[in-house]
CSV table of C-alpha atoms and ligand atoms in Angstrom, one decimal:
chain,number,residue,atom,x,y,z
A,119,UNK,CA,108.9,94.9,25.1
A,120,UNK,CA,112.4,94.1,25.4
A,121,UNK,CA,114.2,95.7,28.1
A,122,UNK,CA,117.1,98.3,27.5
A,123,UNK,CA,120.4,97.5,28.8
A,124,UNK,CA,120.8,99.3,32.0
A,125,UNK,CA,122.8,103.0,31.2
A,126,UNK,CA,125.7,103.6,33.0
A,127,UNK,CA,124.4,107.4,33.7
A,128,UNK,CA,121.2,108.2,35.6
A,129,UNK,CA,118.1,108.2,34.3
A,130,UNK,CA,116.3,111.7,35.2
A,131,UNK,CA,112.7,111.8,35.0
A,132,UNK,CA,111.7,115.1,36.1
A,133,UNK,CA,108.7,116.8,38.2
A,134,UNK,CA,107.3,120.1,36.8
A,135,UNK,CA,105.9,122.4,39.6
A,136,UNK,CA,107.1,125.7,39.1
A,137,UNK,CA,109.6,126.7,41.2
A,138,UNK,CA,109.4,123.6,43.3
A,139,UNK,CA,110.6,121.3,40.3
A,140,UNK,CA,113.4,118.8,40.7
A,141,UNK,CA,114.7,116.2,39.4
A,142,UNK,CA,114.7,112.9,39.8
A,143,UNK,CA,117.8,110.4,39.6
A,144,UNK,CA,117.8,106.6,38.5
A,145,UNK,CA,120.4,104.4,38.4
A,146,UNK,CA,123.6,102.4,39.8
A,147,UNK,CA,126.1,103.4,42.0
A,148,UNK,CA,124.8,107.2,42.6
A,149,UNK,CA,124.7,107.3,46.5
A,150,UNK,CA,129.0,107.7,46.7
A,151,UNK,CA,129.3,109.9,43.6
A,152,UNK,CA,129.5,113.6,44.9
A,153,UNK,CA,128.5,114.2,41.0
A,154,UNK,CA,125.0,112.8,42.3
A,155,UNK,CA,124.1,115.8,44.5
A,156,UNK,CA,126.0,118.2,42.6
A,157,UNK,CA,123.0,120.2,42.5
A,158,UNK,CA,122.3,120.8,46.4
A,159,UNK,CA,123.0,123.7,47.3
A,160,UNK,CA,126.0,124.0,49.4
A,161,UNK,CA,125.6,125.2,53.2
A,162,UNK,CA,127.9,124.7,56.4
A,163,UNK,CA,126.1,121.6,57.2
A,164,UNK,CA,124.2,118.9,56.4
A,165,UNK,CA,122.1,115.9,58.5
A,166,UNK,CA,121.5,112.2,57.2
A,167,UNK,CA,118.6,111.3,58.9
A,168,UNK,CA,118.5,107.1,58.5
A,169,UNK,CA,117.5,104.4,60.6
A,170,UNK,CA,119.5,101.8,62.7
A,171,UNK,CA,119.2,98.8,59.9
A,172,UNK,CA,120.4,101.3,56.6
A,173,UNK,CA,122.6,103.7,58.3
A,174,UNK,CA,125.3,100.7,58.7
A,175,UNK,CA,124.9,99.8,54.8
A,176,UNK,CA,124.9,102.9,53.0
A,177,UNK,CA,125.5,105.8,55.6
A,178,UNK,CA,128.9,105.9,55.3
A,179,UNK,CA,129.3,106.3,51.2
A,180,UNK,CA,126.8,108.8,51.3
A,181,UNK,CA,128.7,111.0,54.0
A,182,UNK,CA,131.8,110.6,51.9
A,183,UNK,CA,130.0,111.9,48.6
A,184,UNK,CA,128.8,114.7,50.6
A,185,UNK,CA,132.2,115.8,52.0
A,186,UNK,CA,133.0,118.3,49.8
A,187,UNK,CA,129.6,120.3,49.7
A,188,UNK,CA,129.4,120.5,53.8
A,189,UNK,CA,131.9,121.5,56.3
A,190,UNK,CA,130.0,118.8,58.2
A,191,UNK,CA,127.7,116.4,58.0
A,192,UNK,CA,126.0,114.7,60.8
A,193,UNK,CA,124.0,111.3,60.8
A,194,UNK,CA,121.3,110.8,63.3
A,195,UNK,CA,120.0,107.2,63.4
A,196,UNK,CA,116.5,106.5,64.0
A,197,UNK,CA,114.9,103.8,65.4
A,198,UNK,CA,113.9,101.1,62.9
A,199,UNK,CA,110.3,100.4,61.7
A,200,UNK,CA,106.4,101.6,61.0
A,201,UNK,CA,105.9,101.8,65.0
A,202,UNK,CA,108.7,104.6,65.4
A,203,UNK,CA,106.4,107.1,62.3
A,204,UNK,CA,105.1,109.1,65.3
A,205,UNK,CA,105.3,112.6,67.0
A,206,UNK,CA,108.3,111.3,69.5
A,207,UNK,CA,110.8,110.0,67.1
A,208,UNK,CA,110.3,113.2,64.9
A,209,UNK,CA,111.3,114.9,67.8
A,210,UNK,CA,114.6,113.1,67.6
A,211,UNK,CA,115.4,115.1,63.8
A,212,UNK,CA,114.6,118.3,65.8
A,213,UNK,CA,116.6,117.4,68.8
A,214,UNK,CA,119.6,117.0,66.0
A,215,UNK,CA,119.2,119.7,64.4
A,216,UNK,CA,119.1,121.6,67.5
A,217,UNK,CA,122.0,120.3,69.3
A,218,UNK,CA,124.8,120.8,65.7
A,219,UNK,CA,123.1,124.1,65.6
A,220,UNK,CA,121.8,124.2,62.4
A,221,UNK,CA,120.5,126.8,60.5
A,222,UNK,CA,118.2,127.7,57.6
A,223,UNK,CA,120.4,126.4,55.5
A,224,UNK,CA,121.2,123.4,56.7
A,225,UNK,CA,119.8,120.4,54.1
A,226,UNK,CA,118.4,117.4,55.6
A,227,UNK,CA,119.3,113.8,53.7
A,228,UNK,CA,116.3,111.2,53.8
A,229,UNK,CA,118.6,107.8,53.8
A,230,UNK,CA,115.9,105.0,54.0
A,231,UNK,CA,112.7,104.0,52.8
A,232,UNK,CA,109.1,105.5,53.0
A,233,UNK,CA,109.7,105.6,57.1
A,234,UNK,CA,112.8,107.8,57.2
A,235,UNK,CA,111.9,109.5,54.1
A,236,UNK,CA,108.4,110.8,55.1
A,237,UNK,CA,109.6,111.5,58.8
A,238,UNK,CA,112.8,113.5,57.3
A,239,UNK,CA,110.5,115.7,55.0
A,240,UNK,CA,107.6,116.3,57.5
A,241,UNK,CA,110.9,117.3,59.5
A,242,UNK,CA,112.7,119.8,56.9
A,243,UNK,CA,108.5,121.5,56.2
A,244,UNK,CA,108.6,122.4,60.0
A,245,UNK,CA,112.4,123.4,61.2
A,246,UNK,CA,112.9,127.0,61.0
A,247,UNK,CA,110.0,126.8,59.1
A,248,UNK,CA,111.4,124.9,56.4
A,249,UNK,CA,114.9,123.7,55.2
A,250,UNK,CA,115.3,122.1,52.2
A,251,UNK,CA,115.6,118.6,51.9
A,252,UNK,CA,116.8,115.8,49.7
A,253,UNK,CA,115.5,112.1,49.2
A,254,UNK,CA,117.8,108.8,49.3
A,255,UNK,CA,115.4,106.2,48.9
A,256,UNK,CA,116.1,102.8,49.1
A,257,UNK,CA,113.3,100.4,49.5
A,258,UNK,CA,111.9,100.0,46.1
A,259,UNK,CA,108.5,101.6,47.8
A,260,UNK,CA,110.4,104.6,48.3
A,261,UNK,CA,111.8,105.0,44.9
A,262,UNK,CA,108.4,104.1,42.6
A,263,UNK,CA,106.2,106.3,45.3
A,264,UNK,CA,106.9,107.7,48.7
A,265,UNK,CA,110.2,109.6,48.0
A,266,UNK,CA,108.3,111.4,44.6
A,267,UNK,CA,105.9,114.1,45.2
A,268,UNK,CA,106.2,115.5,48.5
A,269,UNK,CA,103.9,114.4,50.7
A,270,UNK,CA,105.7,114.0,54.3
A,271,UNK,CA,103.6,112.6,57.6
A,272,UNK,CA,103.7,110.8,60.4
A,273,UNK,CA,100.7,108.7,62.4
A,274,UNK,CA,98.5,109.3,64.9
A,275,UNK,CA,97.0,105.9,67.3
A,276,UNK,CA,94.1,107.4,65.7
A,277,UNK,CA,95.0,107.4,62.0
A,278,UNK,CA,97.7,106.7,59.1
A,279,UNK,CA,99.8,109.2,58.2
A,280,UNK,CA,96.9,111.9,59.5
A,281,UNK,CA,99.7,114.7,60.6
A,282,UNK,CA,102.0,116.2,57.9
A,283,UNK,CA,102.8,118.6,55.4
A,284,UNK,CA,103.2,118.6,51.5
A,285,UNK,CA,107.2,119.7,51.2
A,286,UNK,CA,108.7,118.8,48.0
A,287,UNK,CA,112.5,118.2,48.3
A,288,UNK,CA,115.1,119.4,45.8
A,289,UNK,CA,116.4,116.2,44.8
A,290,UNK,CA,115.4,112.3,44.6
A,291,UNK,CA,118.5,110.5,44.1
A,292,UNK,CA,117.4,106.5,43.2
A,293,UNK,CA,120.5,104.6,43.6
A,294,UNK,CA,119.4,100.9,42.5
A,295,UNK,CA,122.1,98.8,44.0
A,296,UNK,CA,121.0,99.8,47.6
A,297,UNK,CA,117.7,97.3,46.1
A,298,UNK,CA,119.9,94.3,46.5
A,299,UNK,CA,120.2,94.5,50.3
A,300,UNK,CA,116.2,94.7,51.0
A,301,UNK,CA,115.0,91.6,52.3
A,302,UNK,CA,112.3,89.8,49.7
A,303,UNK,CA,109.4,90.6,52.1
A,304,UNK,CA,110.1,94.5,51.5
A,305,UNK,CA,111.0,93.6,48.0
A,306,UNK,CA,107.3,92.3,47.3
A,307,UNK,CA,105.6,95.7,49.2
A,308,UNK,CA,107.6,97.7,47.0
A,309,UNK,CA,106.3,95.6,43.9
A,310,UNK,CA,102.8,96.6,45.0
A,311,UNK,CA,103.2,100.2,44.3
A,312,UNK,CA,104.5,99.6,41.5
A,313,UNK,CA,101.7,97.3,40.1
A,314,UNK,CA,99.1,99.9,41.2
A,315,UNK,CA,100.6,102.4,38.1
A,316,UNK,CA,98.7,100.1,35.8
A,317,UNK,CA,95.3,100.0,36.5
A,318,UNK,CA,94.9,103.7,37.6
A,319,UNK,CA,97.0,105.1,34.2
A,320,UNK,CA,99.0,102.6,31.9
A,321,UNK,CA,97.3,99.0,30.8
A,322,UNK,CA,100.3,98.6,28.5
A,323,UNK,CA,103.0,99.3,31.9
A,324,UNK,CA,100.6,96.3,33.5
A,325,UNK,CA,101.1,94.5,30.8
A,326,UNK,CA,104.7,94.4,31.0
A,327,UNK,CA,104.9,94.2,34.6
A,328,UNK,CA,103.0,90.6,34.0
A,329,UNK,CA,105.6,89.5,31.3
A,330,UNK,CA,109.0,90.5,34.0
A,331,UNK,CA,107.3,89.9,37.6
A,332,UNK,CA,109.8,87.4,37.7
A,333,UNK,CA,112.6,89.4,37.1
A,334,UNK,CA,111.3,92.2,39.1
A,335,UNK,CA,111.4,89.4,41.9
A,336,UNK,CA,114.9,88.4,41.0
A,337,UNK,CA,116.2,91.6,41.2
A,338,UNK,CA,117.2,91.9,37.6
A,339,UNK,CA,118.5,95.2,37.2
A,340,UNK,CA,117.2,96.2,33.8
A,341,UNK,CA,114.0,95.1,35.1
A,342,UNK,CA,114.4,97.3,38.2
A,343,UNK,CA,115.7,100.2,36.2
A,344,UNK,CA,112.9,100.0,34.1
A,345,UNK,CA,110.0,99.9,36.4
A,346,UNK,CA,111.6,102.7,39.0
A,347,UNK,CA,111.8,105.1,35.6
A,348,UNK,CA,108.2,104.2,34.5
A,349,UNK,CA,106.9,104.5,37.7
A,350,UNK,CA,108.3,108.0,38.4
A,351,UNK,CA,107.1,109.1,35.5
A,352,UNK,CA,103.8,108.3,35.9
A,353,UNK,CA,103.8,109.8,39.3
A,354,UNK,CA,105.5,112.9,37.8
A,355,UNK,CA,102.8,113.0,35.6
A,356,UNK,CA,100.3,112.9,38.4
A,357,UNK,CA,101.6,115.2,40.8
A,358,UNK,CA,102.7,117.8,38.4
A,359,UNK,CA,98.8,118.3,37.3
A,360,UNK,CA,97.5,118.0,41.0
A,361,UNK,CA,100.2,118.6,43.8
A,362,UNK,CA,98.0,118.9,47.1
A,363,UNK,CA,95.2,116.1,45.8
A,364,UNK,CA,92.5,118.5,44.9
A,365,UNK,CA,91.4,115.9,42.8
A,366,UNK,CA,93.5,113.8,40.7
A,367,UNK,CA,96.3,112.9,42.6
A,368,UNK,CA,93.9,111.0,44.8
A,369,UNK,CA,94.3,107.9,42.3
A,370,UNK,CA,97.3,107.0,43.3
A,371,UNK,CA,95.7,105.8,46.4
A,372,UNK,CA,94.3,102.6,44.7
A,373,UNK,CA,94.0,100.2,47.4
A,374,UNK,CA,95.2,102.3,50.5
A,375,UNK,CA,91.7,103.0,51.7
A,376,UNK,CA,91.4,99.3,52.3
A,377,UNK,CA,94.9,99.1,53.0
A,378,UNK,CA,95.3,101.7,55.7
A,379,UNK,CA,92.4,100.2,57.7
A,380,UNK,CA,94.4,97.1,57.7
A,381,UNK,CA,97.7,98.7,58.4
A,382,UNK,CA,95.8,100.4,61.7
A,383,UNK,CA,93.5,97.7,62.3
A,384,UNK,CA,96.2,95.3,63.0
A,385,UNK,CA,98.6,97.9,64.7
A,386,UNK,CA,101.3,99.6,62.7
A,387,UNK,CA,104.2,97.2,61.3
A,388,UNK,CA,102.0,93.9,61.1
A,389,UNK,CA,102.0,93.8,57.7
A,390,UNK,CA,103.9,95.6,55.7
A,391,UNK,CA,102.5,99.2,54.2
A,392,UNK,CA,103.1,97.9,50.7
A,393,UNK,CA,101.6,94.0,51.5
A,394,UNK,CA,98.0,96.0,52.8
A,395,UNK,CA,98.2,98.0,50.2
A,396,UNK,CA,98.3,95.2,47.5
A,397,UNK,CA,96.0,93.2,49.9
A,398,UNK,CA,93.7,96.9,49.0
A,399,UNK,CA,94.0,96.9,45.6
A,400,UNK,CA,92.3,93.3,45.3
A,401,UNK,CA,89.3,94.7,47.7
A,402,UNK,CA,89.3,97.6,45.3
A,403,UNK,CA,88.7,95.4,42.4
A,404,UNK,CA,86.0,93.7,43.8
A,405,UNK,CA,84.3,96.8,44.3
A,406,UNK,CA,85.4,98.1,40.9
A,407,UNK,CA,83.7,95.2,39.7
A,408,UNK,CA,80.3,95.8,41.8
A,409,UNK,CA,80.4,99.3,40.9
A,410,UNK,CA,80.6,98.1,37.2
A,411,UNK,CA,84.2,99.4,36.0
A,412,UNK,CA,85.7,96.3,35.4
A,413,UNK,CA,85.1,92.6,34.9
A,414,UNK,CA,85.6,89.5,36.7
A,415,UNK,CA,88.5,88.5,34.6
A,416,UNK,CA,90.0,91.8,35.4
A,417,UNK,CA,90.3,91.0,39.1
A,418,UNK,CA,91.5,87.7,38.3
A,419,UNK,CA,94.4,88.9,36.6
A,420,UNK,CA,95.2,91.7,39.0
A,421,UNK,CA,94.8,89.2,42.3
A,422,UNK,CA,97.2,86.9,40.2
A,423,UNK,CA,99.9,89.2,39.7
A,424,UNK,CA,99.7,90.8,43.0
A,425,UNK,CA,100.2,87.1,44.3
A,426,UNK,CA,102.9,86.0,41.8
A,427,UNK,CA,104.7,89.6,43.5
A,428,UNK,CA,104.9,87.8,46.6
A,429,UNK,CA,101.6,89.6,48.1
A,430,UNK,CA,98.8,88.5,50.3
A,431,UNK,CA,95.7,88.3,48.6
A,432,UNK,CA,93.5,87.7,51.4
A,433,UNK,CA,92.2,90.5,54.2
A,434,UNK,CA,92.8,89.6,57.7
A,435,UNK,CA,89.8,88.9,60.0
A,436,UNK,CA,88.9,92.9,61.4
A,437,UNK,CA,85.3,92.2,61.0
A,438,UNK,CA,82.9,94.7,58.6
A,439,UNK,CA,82.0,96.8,61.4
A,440,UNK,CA,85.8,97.6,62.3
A,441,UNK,CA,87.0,98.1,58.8
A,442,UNK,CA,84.1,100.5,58.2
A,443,UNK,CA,85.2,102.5,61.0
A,444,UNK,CA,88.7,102.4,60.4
A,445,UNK,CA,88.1,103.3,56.6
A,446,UNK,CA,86.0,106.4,57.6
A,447,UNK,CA,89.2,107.9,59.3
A,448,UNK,CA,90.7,108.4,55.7
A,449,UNK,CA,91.7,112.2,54.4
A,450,UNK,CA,89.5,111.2,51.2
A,451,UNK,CA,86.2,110.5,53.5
A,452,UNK,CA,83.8,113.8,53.4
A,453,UNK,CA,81.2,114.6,56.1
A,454,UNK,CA,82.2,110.7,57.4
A,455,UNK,CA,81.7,109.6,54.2
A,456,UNK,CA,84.1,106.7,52.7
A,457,UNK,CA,85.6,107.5,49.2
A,458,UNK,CA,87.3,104.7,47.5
A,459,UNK,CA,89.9,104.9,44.1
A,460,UNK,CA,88.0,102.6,41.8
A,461,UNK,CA,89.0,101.6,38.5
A,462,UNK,CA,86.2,102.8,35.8
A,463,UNK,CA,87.9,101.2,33.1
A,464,UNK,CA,91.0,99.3,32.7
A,465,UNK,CA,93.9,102.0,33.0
A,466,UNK,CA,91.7,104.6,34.2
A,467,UNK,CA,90.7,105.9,37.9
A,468,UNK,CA,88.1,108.0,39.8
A,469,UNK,CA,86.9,108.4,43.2
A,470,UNK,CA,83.6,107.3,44.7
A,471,UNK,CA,82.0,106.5,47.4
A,472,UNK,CA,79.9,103.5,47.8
A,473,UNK,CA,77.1,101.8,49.6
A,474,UNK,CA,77.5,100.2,52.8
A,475,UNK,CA,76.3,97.0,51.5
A,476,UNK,CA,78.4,96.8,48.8
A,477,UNK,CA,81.7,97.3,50.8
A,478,UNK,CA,80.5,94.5,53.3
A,479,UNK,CA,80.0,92.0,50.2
A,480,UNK,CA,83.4,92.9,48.9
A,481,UNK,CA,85.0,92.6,52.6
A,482,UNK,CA,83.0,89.3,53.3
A,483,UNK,CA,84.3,87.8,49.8
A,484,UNK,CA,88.2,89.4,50.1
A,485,UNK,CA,88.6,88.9,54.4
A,486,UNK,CA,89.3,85.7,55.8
A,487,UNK,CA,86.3,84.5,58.3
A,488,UNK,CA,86.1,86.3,61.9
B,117,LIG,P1,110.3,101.3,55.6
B,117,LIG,O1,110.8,102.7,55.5
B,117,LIG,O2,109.9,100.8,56.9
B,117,LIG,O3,111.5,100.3,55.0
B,117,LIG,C1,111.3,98.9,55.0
B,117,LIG,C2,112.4,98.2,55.8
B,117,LIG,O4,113.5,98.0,55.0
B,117,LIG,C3,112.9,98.9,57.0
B,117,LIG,O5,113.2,97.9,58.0
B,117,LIG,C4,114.2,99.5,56.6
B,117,LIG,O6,115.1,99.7,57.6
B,117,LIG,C5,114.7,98.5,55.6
B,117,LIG,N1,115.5,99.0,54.5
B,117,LIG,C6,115.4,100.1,53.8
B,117,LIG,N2,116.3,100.1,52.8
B,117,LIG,C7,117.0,99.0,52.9
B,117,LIG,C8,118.0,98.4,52.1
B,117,LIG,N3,118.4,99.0,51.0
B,117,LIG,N4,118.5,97.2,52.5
B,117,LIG,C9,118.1,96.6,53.6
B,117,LIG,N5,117.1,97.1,54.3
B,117,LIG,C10,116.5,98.2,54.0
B,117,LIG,O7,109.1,101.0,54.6
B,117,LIG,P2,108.8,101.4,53.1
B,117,LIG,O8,108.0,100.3,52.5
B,117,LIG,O9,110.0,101.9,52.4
B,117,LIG,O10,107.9,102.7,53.3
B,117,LIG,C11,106.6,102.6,53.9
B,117,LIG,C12,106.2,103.9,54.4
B,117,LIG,O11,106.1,104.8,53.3
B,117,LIG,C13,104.8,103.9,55.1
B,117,LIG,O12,104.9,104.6,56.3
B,117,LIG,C14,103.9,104.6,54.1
B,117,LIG,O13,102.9,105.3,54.8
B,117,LIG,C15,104.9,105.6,53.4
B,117,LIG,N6,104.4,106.0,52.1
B,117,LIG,C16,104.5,107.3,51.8
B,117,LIG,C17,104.1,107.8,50.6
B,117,LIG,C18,104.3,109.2,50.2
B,117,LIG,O14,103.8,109.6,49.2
B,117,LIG,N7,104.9,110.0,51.1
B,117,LIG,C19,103.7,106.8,49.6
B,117,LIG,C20,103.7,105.5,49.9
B,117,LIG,C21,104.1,105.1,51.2
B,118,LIG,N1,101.3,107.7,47.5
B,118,LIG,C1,100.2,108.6,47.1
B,118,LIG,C2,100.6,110.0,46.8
B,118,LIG,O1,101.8,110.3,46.7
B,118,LIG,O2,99.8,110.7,46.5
């Protein structure tokens, strides 16, 4: 399919729930257009909560599009990185928001990727009992997945993202040039999420995310657009039939029960959220494959593109026993037992659990030797 030239207005793709719909933005230049959030409500004041590494890039612009909603707005500047998603640094947000004074109606700004943006929401669910919120993302993780759908978190020693709330903000606004100052590491975790959209729902997005990894890796901006907007909507799609994962929504965790044993086996910030998860997705296969939803050809071609994206392919050395135990601290497992997303057909997921046996042939054929 050949790509549309990039529009010089914003995309919207938007989420249906009720009262708690909103829209979400795509395009260039939308973080320093007060036009952006023109549909925030106004209040006496409002916090950007960034880190140390995007604050300097893009805190400033946003401030100034803000100006003229907010008799102030304050920035608070977290520390930078996976390690800091825990109970102290939240307490930093509510230490802000104390100290300006800020009331009910004071509307918190998520400037960042997943880190900021899932701290800042979990944040806005529990000040006052709930503010309302509005998400900046800008890793390309954060626009295809973590800024969508409302789940905010942070983690426990004991477990990923195990304490949190599902708080949907008011607005996602997806500015794409903020994508040219990630560094090609994040780039490639970002890539991952958006990969996982094909398996679990569109064969034909997979398709095309084969013929443009390149560009998607080069930062082409008609590739980027495209594969922000195609993403959200699938995960608009999802999350407007299933908002607190009674059931469906739980696809779009293809790959992160392998990946968040990973993620806490090696300690938080090791590798990347979005490099385990694509790590994840190939385990998945294999055990897709056991479980007899796809073929061997199938995994071929999804450990190839994960790779081409810039991923790793290959677990790191846990051993069976740990990743069992890690994997059975998961908010799918029931009555300590594992439930995986496999694929049941090309384009199509479901959620099962499977034998022990099984999941040490896949980790003994996907890990790399103890
Ligand atoms: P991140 O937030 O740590 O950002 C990655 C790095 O890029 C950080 O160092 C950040 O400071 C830097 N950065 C961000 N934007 C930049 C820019 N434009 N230019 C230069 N540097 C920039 O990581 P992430 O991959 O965005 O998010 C991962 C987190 O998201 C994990 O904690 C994961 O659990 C969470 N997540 C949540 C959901 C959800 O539905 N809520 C979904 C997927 C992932
Ligand atoms: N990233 C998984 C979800 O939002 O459900």
């Amino acid at each position: 399919m050949p790509l549309p030239a990039p529009s010089a207005s914003p995309e919207r793709v938007d989420i249906q729930l009720g009262e708690r719909s909103y829209p979400i933005l795509i395009g260039a230049g939308l973080l320093d257009d007060p036009q952006s959030f023109a549909a925030v409500p106004a209040a006496a004041s409002a916090l950007v909560v960034s880190n140390t590494t995007v604050a300097p890039l893009y805190a400033k612009a946003l401030r100034q599009a803000l100006a003229g909603r907010f008799r102030t707005v304050h920035l608070l500047e977290l520390p930078d990185g996976e390690v800091h998603k825990n109970l102290r640094t939240l307490n930093l947000i509510f230490d802000a928001l104390l100290g300006h004074g800020s009331d009910r109606k004071t509307v918190l700004f998520a400037l960042g990727g997943g880190v900021v943006g899932d701290m800042t929401g979990f944040a806005a669910a529990s000040y006052m009992r709930g503010v309302p919120f509005v998400q900046v993302p800008t890793t390309l993780l954060a626009q295809v997945d973590s800024s969508v759908g409302g789940k905010t978190a942070i983690n426990h020693p004991l477990g990923k993202n195990m304490i949190g709330a599902f708080y949907q903000p008011q607005l996602v606004v997806c500015d794409l040039d903020t994508l040219q100052t990630l560094p090609p590491r994040e780039l490639s975790a970002g890539l991952a999420e958006v990969i996982k959209y094909g398996p679990i729902h569109d064969m034909a997005f997979f398709d095309w995310i084969e013929a443009n990894v390149d560009a998607l890796v080069a930062r082409e901006p008609a590739a980027l657009a495209y594969a922000v907007k195609r993403s959200c909507e699938i995960k608009a799609l999802v999350v407007g039939q299933d908002e607190r994962e009674t059931g469906l929504r739980a696809i779009l965790n293809f790959g992160h029960t392998f990946g968040h044993a990973v993620e806490s086996g090696l300690g938080y910030g090791e590798w990347l959220h979005g490099e385990a998860v694509g790590c994840g997705m190939v385990m998945a296969a294999h055990l897709s494959q056991r479980l007899g939803g796809v073929d061997a050809a199938f995994v071929e071609r999804l450990t190839r593109l994960i790779e081409r994206a810039g991923l790793p392919t290959v677990g790191p050395a846990l051993g069976a026993d740990r990743y069992l135990e890690l994997m059975r601290v998961d908010k799918k497992s029931e009555a300590g037992e594992i439930r995986f997303v496999v694929i049941d057909k090309p384009g199509s997921a479901a959620v099962s659990s499977a034998p022990d046996a099984l999941v040490r042939e896949v980790l003994a054929q996907c890990c790399r030797a103890e």
